[in-house]
Short mmCIF file of C-alpha atoms in Angstrom, two decimals:
data_model
loop_
_atom_site.label_atom_id
_atom_site.label_comp_id
_atom_site.label_asym_id
_atom_site.label_seq_id
_atom_site.Cartn_x
_atom_site.Cartn_y
_atom_site.Cartn_z
CA MET L 1 0.27 -0.11 0.21
CA ARG L 2 1.29 3.60 -0.43
CA TRP L 3 1.73 5.62 3.25
CA LEU L 4 2.72 9.12 2.63
CA ILE L 5 3.73 10.13 5.96
CA THR L 6 3.53 14.56 6.74
CA GLY L 7 6.83 15.96 8.82
CA GLY L 8 10.68 16.05 8.79
CA GLY L 9 11.61 14.92 12.77
CA MET L 10 12.92 11.64 14.27
CA LEU L 11 9.86 10.01 14.22
CA ALA L 12 8.58 10.75 10.32
CA ALA L 13 12.11 9.89 9.91
CA ASP L 14 11.07 6.58 12.48
CA VAL L 15 7.52 5.73 9.76
CA LEU L 16 9.37 5.86 7.09
CA ARG L 17 12.48 3.58 7.85
CA ALA L 18 9.65 0.93 8.90
CA ALA L 19 7.13 1.34 6.54
CA VAL L 20 9.79 0.22 2.68
CA ALA L 21 11.62 -1.97 5.65
CA ALA L 22 7.37 -3.49 5.49
CA GLY L 23 7.96 -3.30 1.75
CA GLU L 24 5.28 -0.49 1.70
CA ALA L 25 5.83 2.43 -0.90
CA ALA L 26 6.75 5.61 1.23
CA LEU L 27 6.64 9.32 0.56
CA PRO L 28 7.69 11.57 3.15
CA LEU L 29 6.39 15.19 3.31
CA GLY L 30 8.72 17.94 4.59
CA ARG L 31 7.33 20.79 4.87
CA SER L 32 10.19 22.30 2.03
CA GLU L 33 7.41 18.95 0.06
CA LEU L 34 3.95 20.26 2.30
CA ASP L 35 2.94 22.82 4.33
CA VAL L 36 0.56 21.05 6.36
CA THR L 37 -1.30 24.57 7.57
CA ASP L 38 -1.87 24.99 3.20
CA ARG L 39 -5.70 23.38 3.12
CA ARG L 40 -5.50 23.29 -0.73
CA ALA L 41 -1.87 21.75 -1.10
CA VAL L 42 -3.38 19.24 1.00
CA ARG L 43 -6.42 19.27 -0.78
CA ASP L 44 -3.78 18.72 -4.27
CA MET L 45 -1.18 16.31 -2.35
CA VAL L 46 -3.47 14.01 -0.99
CA ALA L 47 -6.15 13.54 -4.36
CA ALA L 48 -3.09 12.71 -6.60
CA CYS L 49 -0.81 10.37 -4.38
CA ARG L 50 -4.39 7.93 -3.26
CA PRO L 51 -2.08 7.26 -0.38
CA ALA L 52 -4.02 4.23 1.23
CA VAL L 53 -2.63 5.42 4.14
CA VAL L 54 -1.20 9.09 5.54
CA VAL L 55 0.93 9.29 9.89
CA ASN L 56 0.84 12.38 10.63
CA CYS L 57 4.31 13.29 12.24
CA ALA L 58 4.02 16.58 11.84
CA GLY L 59 3.72 19.53 15.17
CA TRP L 60 3.79 21.87 16.44
CA THR L 61 6.38 20.21 19.56
CA ALA L 62 7.98 24.06 21.04
CA VAL L 63 5.51 23.33 24.39
CA ASP L 64 6.77 26.45 25.48
CA ASP L 65 6.86 28.46 23.37
CA ALA L 66 3.88 28.16 22.53
CA GLU L 67 2.29 29.49 25.34
CA THR L 68 2.12 32.83 23.67
CA HIS L 69 2.47 31.61 19.86
CA GLU L 70 -1.69 29.45 20.76
CA ALA L 71 -2.94 30.18 17.82
CA GLU L 72 0.41 29.82 15.51
CA ALA L 73 0.38 26.03 17.14
CA LEU L 74 -3.87 25.49 16.88
CA GLU L 75 -2.76 26.24 13.01
CA VAL L 76 -0.61 23.59 13.28
CA ASN L 77 -1.40 20.96 15.65
CA GLY L 78 -5.43 22.05 15.77
CA HIS L 79 -6.38 23.49 12.07
CA ALA L 80 -3.94 20.94 9.82
CA VAL L 81 -4.83 17.78 11.13
CA ALA L 82 -8.52 18.16 11.27
CA ALA L 83 -7.50 19.62 6.82
CA LEU L 84 -5.21 16.08 6.32
CA ALA L 85 -8.25 14.70 8.25
CA ASP L 86 -10.84 15.15 4.70
CA ALA L 87 -8.57 14.95 2.27
CA CYS L 88 -8.00 11.84 3.56
CA SER L 89 -11.99 10.76 3.67
CA ALA L 90 -12.47 12.23 1.22
CA ALA L 91 -9.36 9.63 -1.23
CA GLY L 92 -9.69 7.08 0.90
CA ALA L 93 -7.11 7.23 3.20
CA ARG L 94 -6.53 6.22 6.88
CA LEU L 95 -5.52 8.83 9.05
CA VAL L 96 -2.93 8.23 11.39
CA HIS L 97 -1.88 11.08 13.74
CA ILE L 98 0.13 11.07 16.50
CA SER L 99 -0.74 12.98 19.31
CA THR L 100 0.98 13.14 23.51
CA ASP L 101 0.06 12.34 27.17
CA TYR L 102 -0.11 16.66 27.47
CA VAL L 103 -4.26 16.27 26.20
CA PHE L 104 -3.97 14.81 30.32
CA ASP L 105 -3.19 17.27 33.26
CA GLY L 106 -1.35 14.89 35.15
CA THR L 107 -3.65 14.71 38.64
CA SER L 108 -4.64 10.65 38.36
CA ARG L 109 -3.04 8.21 40.61
CA GLU L 110 -3.30 5.40 38.21
CA PRO L 111 -2.17 5.91 34.25
CA TYR L 112 -4.87 6.93 32.21
CA PRO L 113 -7.11 4.75 29.99
CA GLU L 114 -7.75 5.85 26.12
CA ASP L 115 -11.23 7.03 27.11
CA ALA L 116 -10.20 8.85 30.06
CA PRO L 117 -11.31 11.94 30.26
CA THR L 118 -8.39 15.58 28.85
CA CYS L 119 -8.13 18.35 30.38
CA PRO L 120 -4.87 20.10 28.95
CA LEU L 121 -2.42 22.17 31.19
CA ASN L 122 -0.59 23.79 29.13
CA ALA L 123 -1.57 26.07 24.69
CA TYR L 124 0.40 23.02 23.64
CA GLY L 125 -1.95 20.08 24.73
CA ARG L 126 -5.22 22.39 23.93
CA THR L 127 -3.62 22.55 20.34
CA LYS L 128 -3.03 18.86 20.77
CA LEU L 129 -6.56 18.04 21.78
CA ALA L 130 -7.36 20.50 19.01
CA GLY L 131 -6.10 17.84 16.57
CA GLU L 132 -7.39 14.49 18.16
CA ARG L 133 -10.86 16.60 17.87
CA ALA L 134 -10.28 16.13 14.02
CA ALA L 135 -9.12 13.54 13.80
CA LEU L 136 -11.81 11.53 14.97
CA GLU L 137 -15.04 13.16 14.45
CA ARG L 138 -14.24 12.76 10.43
CA GLY L 139 -13.19 8.47 11.61
CA HIS L 140 -9.66 8.60 12.16
CA HIS L 141 -6.72 6.71 13.84
CA VAL L 142 -5.06 8.83 16.65
CA VAL L 143 -2.13 7.33 18.88
CA ARG L 144 -0.94 8.69 21.47
CA THR L 145 2.65 8.52 22.91
CA ALA L 146 5.42 9.95 25.38
CA TRP L 147 8.95 10.16 26.51
CA LEU L 148 10.10 10.18 22.75
CA TYR L 149 13.77 10.11 22.05
CA GLY L 150 15.56 8.59 18.85
CA ALA L 151 18.79 8.97 17.38
CA ALA L 152 18.14 11.81 14.92
CA GLY L 153 16.81 15.26 16.74
CA PRO L 154 17.57 16.71 20.40
CA ASN L 155 15.60 15.13 23.20
CA PHE L 156 15.59 13.95 26.55
CA VAL L 157 18.31 10.85 25.92
CA ARG L 158 20.41 12.16 23.89
CA THR L 159 21.34 15.42 25.76
CA MET L 160 21.89 12.95 29.54
CA THR L 161 24.65 11.10 27.00
CA ARG L 162 26.23 13.73 25.76
CA LEU L 163 26.26 14.37 30.15
CA ALA L 164 27.31 11.37 31.06
CA ARG L 165 30.65 10.72 29.02
CA ALA L 166 31.71 14.27 30.05
CA GLY L 167 31.60 12.88 33.90
CA THR L 168 29.23 16.20 34.48
CA ALA L 169 26.94 15.82 37.71
CA ALA L 170 23.07 16.80 36.44
CA ALA L 171 20.25 17.49 38.98
CA VAL L 172 16.92 16.09 37.01
CA VAL L 173 13.42 16.55 38.43
CA ASP L 174 11.60 13.59 39.72
CA ASP L 175 8.81 14.88 40.43
CA GLN L 176 6.87 13.59 36.74
CA ARG L 177 5.62 9.54 36.31
CA GLY L 178 6.38 8.86 32.38
CA GLN L 179 7.73 6.02 30.16
CA PRO L 180 10.15 6.60 27.39
CA THR L 181 9.74 5.54 24.09
CA TRP L 182 11.76 4.59 21.27
CA ALA L 183 10.61 6.61 18.47
CA ALA L 184 11.05 3.13 16.83
CA ASP L 185 9.39 1.21 18.69
CA LEU L 186 6.44 3.80 17.95
CA ALA L 187 7.09 3.39 14.13
CA ALA L 188 6.76 -0.64 14.51
CA PHE L 189 4.10 -0.33 16.62
CA VAL L 190 2.07 2.67 14.30
CA LEU L 191 3.10 -0.37 11.45
CA ARG L 192 1.14 -2.82 13.46
CA LEU L 193 -1.82 -0.79 14.03
CA VAL L 194 -2.84 0.02 10.25
CA ARG L 195 -1.90 -3.51 9.84
CA SER L 196 -4.02 -4.47 11.88
CA GLY L 197 -7.42 -3.40 10.56
CA LEU L 198 -8.34 -2.20 14.17
CA PRO L 199 -11.60 0.37 14.36
CA PRO L 200 -10.93 4.62 14.01
CA GLY L 201 -10.56 6.25 17.39
CA VAL L 202 -7.20 5.97 20.61
CA TYR L 203 -3.84 4.42 21.18
CA HIS L 204 -1.65 4.82 23.31
CA GLY L 205 1.12 3.65 21.69
CA THR L 206 3.66 3.88 24.65
CA SER L 207 6.43 1.67 25.61
CA SER L 208 5.64 -0.26 29.38
CA GLY L 209 6.18 0.01 32.80
CA GLU L 210 7.17 3.69 34.14
CA THR L 211 10.12 5.95 35.91
CA THR L 212 10.71 9.47 36.88
CA TRP L 213 13.57 12.04 34.68
CA TRP L 214 15.74 11.50 37.10
CA GLY L 215 14.76 7.60 37.22
CA LEU L 216 15.76 7.69 33.47
CA ALA L 217 18.32 9.97 33.40
CA ARG L 218 20.67 7.46 36.27
CA GLU L 219 19.53 4.08 32.77
CA VAL L 220 21.26 6.39 30.79
CA TYR L 221 24.43 7.57 32.54
CA ALA L 222 24.85 3.89 33.48
CA LEU L 223 24.57 2.48 30.74
CA CYS L 224 27.33 5.05 29.58
CA GLY L 225 29.70 3.23 31.74
CA ALA L 226 29.25 6.25 34.03
CA ASP L 227 28.34 7.54 37.68
CA PRO L 228 24.36 6.74 38.72
CA GLY L 229 24.70 9.05 41.70
CA LEU L 230 26.36 12.24 39.58
CA VAL L 231 21.77 12.70 38.76
CA ARG L 232 20.75 14.69 41.54
CA PRO L 233 16.72 13.95 42.20
CA VAL L 234 15.01 18.03 42.67
CA PRO L 235 11.61 19.56 41.70
CA SER L 236 10.03 20.30 39.53
CA THR L 237 9.54 23.45 40.87
CA ALA L 238 13.76 23.72 40.89
CA TYR L 239 13.14 24.55 36.41
CA PRO L 240 10.33 26.78 36.76
CA ARG L 241 8.96 26.84 32.76
CA PRO L 242 5.97 29.35 31.05
CA ALA L 243 4.02 26.08 30.27
CA ALA L 244 2.44 23.71 33.00
CA ARG L 245 3.71 19.84 32.84
CA PRO L 246 1.63 17.24 34.40
CA GLY L 247 2.76 15.42 37.07
CA ASN L 248 2.20 11.11 35.85
CA SER L 249 2.22 11.06 32.01
CA VAL L 250 1.72 7.13 32.27
CA LEU L 251 -1.13 5.31 29.85
CA ALA L 252 -2.67 2.74 30.08
CA HIS L 253 -2.99 0.39 26.71
CA THR L 254 -6.82 -0.90 26.67
CA ARG L 255 -7.52 -1.03 23.50
CA CYS L 256 -4.46 -2.61 22.59
CA ALA L 257 -0.39 -3.99 24.29
CA PRO L 258 2.32 -1.74 24.75
CA ILE L 259 5.27 -1.79 23.39
CA ARG L 260 7.89 -3.76 25.07
CA HIS L 261 9.76 -2.36 28.62
CA TRP L 262 10.98 0.91 28.33
CA ARG L 263 14.41 -0.04 29.93
CA ASP L 264 13.88 -3.19 27.73
CA ALA L 265 13.54 -0.70 24.55
CA LEU L 266 16.73 2.10 25.55
CA ARG L 267 19.53 -0.80 25.39
CA ALA L 268 18.05 -1.98 22.28
CA ALA L 269 18.28 1.77 21.59
CA TRP L 270 21.45 1.97 21.91
CA PRO L 271 23.69 1.32 19.49
CA ALA L 272 21.76 3.84 16.96
CA LEU L 273 21.94 6.77 19.50
CA THR L 274 25.32 6.19 20.19
CA GLY L 275 26.98 3.95 17.69
CA GLU L 276 28.84 1.58 20.72
CA LEU L 277 27.18 -1.32 22.60
CA PRO L 278 25.81 0.07 26.58
CA ARG L 279 28.55 0.13 28.96
CA THR L 280 27.22 -2.10 31.86
CA PRO L 281 23.89 -3.91 32.15
CA ALA L 282 21.04 -2.11 32.17
CA GLN L 283 19.09 -2.94 35.90
CA VAL L 284 15.87 -4.43 33.57
CA GLY L 285 12.80 -5.20 36.15
CA GLU L 286 9.83 -7.35 34.87
CA ALA L 287 9.95 -6.98 31.04
CA GLY L 288 6.46 -5.88 29.69
CA PRO L 289 4.83 -7.44 26.73
CA GLN L 290 6.71 -6.98 23.24
CA CYS L 291 5.60 -4.37 20.57
CA SER L 292 2.37 -5.90 19.70
CA VAL L 293 -1.42 -4.86 18.41
CA ALA L 294 -4.46 -7.39 20.03
#
């Protein structure tokens, strides 16, 4: 089948790689090829290519900047999704829209199931929720993910790797919980979801298990052969940000199986992230199910 993949970032590159490796004909559409905020260009591109699947990895991801540029963020994260969804519906294509844990306020003590009430804390979350609603109202798929990292582009794991290799101490937040998720694993999840024939709706695409940013940083230091004791836990108040962050970003998986345990995924990702094998064994906890869609 023919895939169109919007966005030019870390996840788009991994979705393209996964689709091609699986034998799919896939066309990447970065911003230079398609401005997703141009409704006419979106309609014309989808009509001309007549894809079976469109995976929307494009988005405004500058969380703090969205606080003062919410209208611009909404154009990309909300209105553009509506245009993509309309174009896909007209062409008979399936849209898979990538969303975020930030649609929740993070106050729950339990993981958030797919049908939990949404309540974003910040402008970024509000704009992503608008995109979710646009896709769902038009009968398409939404995949929420969280704490994404990969070999391309800036992300927390790469930052911690650089600090660990330099032997630099770091103070890292320990009162936000979530599920570190490797972009390549999420790409494989999207591929399985498309091929599964599961109906439109919300699906959670994150690793199993959970940790804090501090716990993730310690794991990265250990894999670099650095002393995890160099990572000091601090509360979120130590790093005031324009946009509030959810305290609990852990997503439940009631509609499909989660991706493998985050520690297992991090070890598997390590050669791609760093070009070398882990230097010390990770402290692997009880592994969750391998990536599959039930």
